[in-house]
mmCIF file of C-alpha atoms in Angstrom:
data_model
loop_
_atom_site.group_PDB
_atom_site.id
_atom_site.type_symbol
_atom_site.label_atom_id
_atom_site.label_comp_id
_atom_site.label_asym_id
_atom_site.label_seq_id
_atom_site.Cartn_x
_atom_site.Cartn_y
_atom_site.Cartn_z
ATOM 1 C CA UNK A 242 -14.177 7.026 176.681
ATOM 2 C CA UNK A 243 -13.307 6.209 180.248
ATOM 3 C CA UNK A 244 -13.134 9.872 181.233
ATOM 4 C CA UNK A 245 -16.449 10.599 179.533
ATOM 5 C CA UNK A 246 -18.166 7.668 181.258
ATOM 6 C CA UNK A 247 -16.684 8.706 184.600
ATOM 7 C CA UNK A 248 -17.916 12.270 184.074
ATOM 8 C CA UNK A 249 -21.364 10.987 183.135
ATOM 9 C CA UNK A 250 -21.468 8.803 186.274
ATOM 10 C CA UNK A 251 -20.273 11.712 188.378
ATOM 11 C CA UNK A 252 -22.978 13.989 186.939
ATOM 12 C CA UNK A 253 -25.624 11.291 187.495
ATOM 13 C CA UNK A 254 -24.543 10.868 191.116
ATOM 14 C CA UNK A 255 -24.581 14.643 191.665
ATOM 15 C CA UNK A 256 -28.066 14.857 190.157
ATOM 16 C CA UNK A 257 -29.249 11.999 192.384
ATOM 17 C CA UNK A 258 -27.798 13.699 195.473
ATOM 18 C CA UNK A 259 -29.468 16.992 194.501
ATOM 19 C CA UNK A 260 -32.782 15.181 193.944
ATOM 20 C CA UNK A 261 -32.572 13.502 197.355
ATOM 21 C CA UNK A 262 -31.742 16.819 199.040
ATOM 22 C CA UNK A 263 -34.719 18.454 197.321
ATOM 23 C CA UNK A 264 -37.008 15.620 198.409
ATOM 24 C CA UNK A 265 -35.742 15.900 201.981
ATOM 25 C CA UNK A 266 -36.253 19.680 201.931
ATOM 26 C CA UNK A 267 -39.768 19.297 200.525
ATOM 27 C CA UNK A 268 -40.518 16.642 203.131
ATOM 28 C CA UNK A 269 -39.362 18.968 205.922
ATOM 29 C CA UNK A 270 -41.479 21.809 204.563
ATOM 30 C CA UNK A 271 -44.523 19.548 204.296
ATOM 31 C CA UNK A 272 -43.987 18.329 207.856
ATOM 32 C CA UNK A 273 -43.625 21.901 209.119
ATOM 33 C CA UNK A 274 -46.802 22.900 207.292
ATOM 34 C CA UNK A 275 -48.711 19.948 208.755
ATOM 35 C CA UNK A 276 -47.462 20.750 212.255
ATOM 36 C CA UNK A 277 -48.495 24.388 211.833
ATOM 37 C CA UNK A 278 -51.944 23.316 210.665
ATOM 38 C CA UNK A 279 -52.318 20.941 213.632
ATOM 39 C CA UNK A 280 -51.228 23.679 216.028
ATOM 40 C CA UNK A 281 -53.729 26.128 214.538
ATOM 41 C CA UNK A 282 -56.475 23.509 214.725
ATOM 42 C CA UNK A 283 -55.634 22.800 218.386
ATOM 43 C CA UNK A 284 -55.723 26.517 219.242
ATOM 44 C CA UNK A 285 -59.040 26.895 217.444
ATOM 45 C CA UNK A 286 -60.444 23.870 219.293
ATOM 46 C CA UNK A 287 -59.269 25.325 222.628
ATOM 47 C CA UNK A 288 -60.915 28.666 221.826
ATOM 48 C CA UNK A 289 -64.161 26.918 220.863
ATOM 49 C CA UNK A 290 -64.075 24.872 224.072
ATOM 50 C CA UNK A 291 -63.522 28.008 226.160
ATOM 51 C CA UNK A 292 -66.395 29.767 224.375
ATOM 52 C CA UNK A 293 -68.667 26.774 224.905
ATOM 53 C CA UNK A 294 -67.791 26.478 228.595
ATOM 54 C CA UNK A 295 -68.163 30.191 229.276
ATOM 55 C CA UNK A 296 -71.530 30.268 227.470
ATOM 56 C CA UNK A 297 -72.713 27.257 229.471
ATOM 57 C CA UNK A 298 -71.586 28.877 232.732
ATOM 58 C CA UNK A 299 -73.397 32.092 231.819
ATOM 59 C CA UNK A 300 -76.611 30.180 231.062
ATOM 60 C CA UNK A 301 -76.369 28.327 234.394
ATOM 61 C CA UNK A 302 -75.857 31.626 236.227
ATOM 62 C CA UNK A 303 -79.061 33.005 234.701
ATOM 63 C CA UNK A 304 -80.984 29.804 235.490
ATOM 64 C CA UNK A 305 -79.802 29.868 239.108
ATOM 65 C CA UNK A 306 -80.612 33.573 239.371
ATOM 66 C CA UNK A 307 -84.142 32.923 238.124
ATOM 67 C CA UNK A 308 -84.540 29.997 240.552
ATOM 68 C CA UNK A 309 -83.312 32.092 243.493
ATOM 69 C CA UNK A 310 -85.649 34.925 242.507
ATOM 70 C CA UNK A 311 -88.615 32.532 242.308
ATOM 71 C CA UNK A 312 -87.715 31.010 245.694
ATOM 72 C CA UNK A 313 -87.527 34.503 247.215
ATOM 73 C CA UNK A 314 -90.953 35.557 245.946
ATOM 74 C CA UNK A 315 -92.670 32.174 246.494
ATOM 75 C CA UNK A 316 -93.567 32.857 250.165
ATOM 76 C CA UNK A 317 -95.330 36.076 249.130
ATOM 77 C CA UNK A 318 -97.937 34.146 247.113
ATOM 78 C CA UNK A 319 -99.032 31.838 249.963
#
């Protein structure tokens, strides 16, 4: 009986070790997935910020161009 109980304990310990290794592996994969998602979100946010800033700069260029054009032609109407 002693050998059987020892084998059962040994198998239980091996199963527990395998379970812990699987949990650790799953945890690493989940962490890697979360980091990849955060990185993608950061890149997307940076692209949106660049688009927003470039659009704003383009709008300001047109506004300034219109203002300069008006200031150039304003003396002609006096």
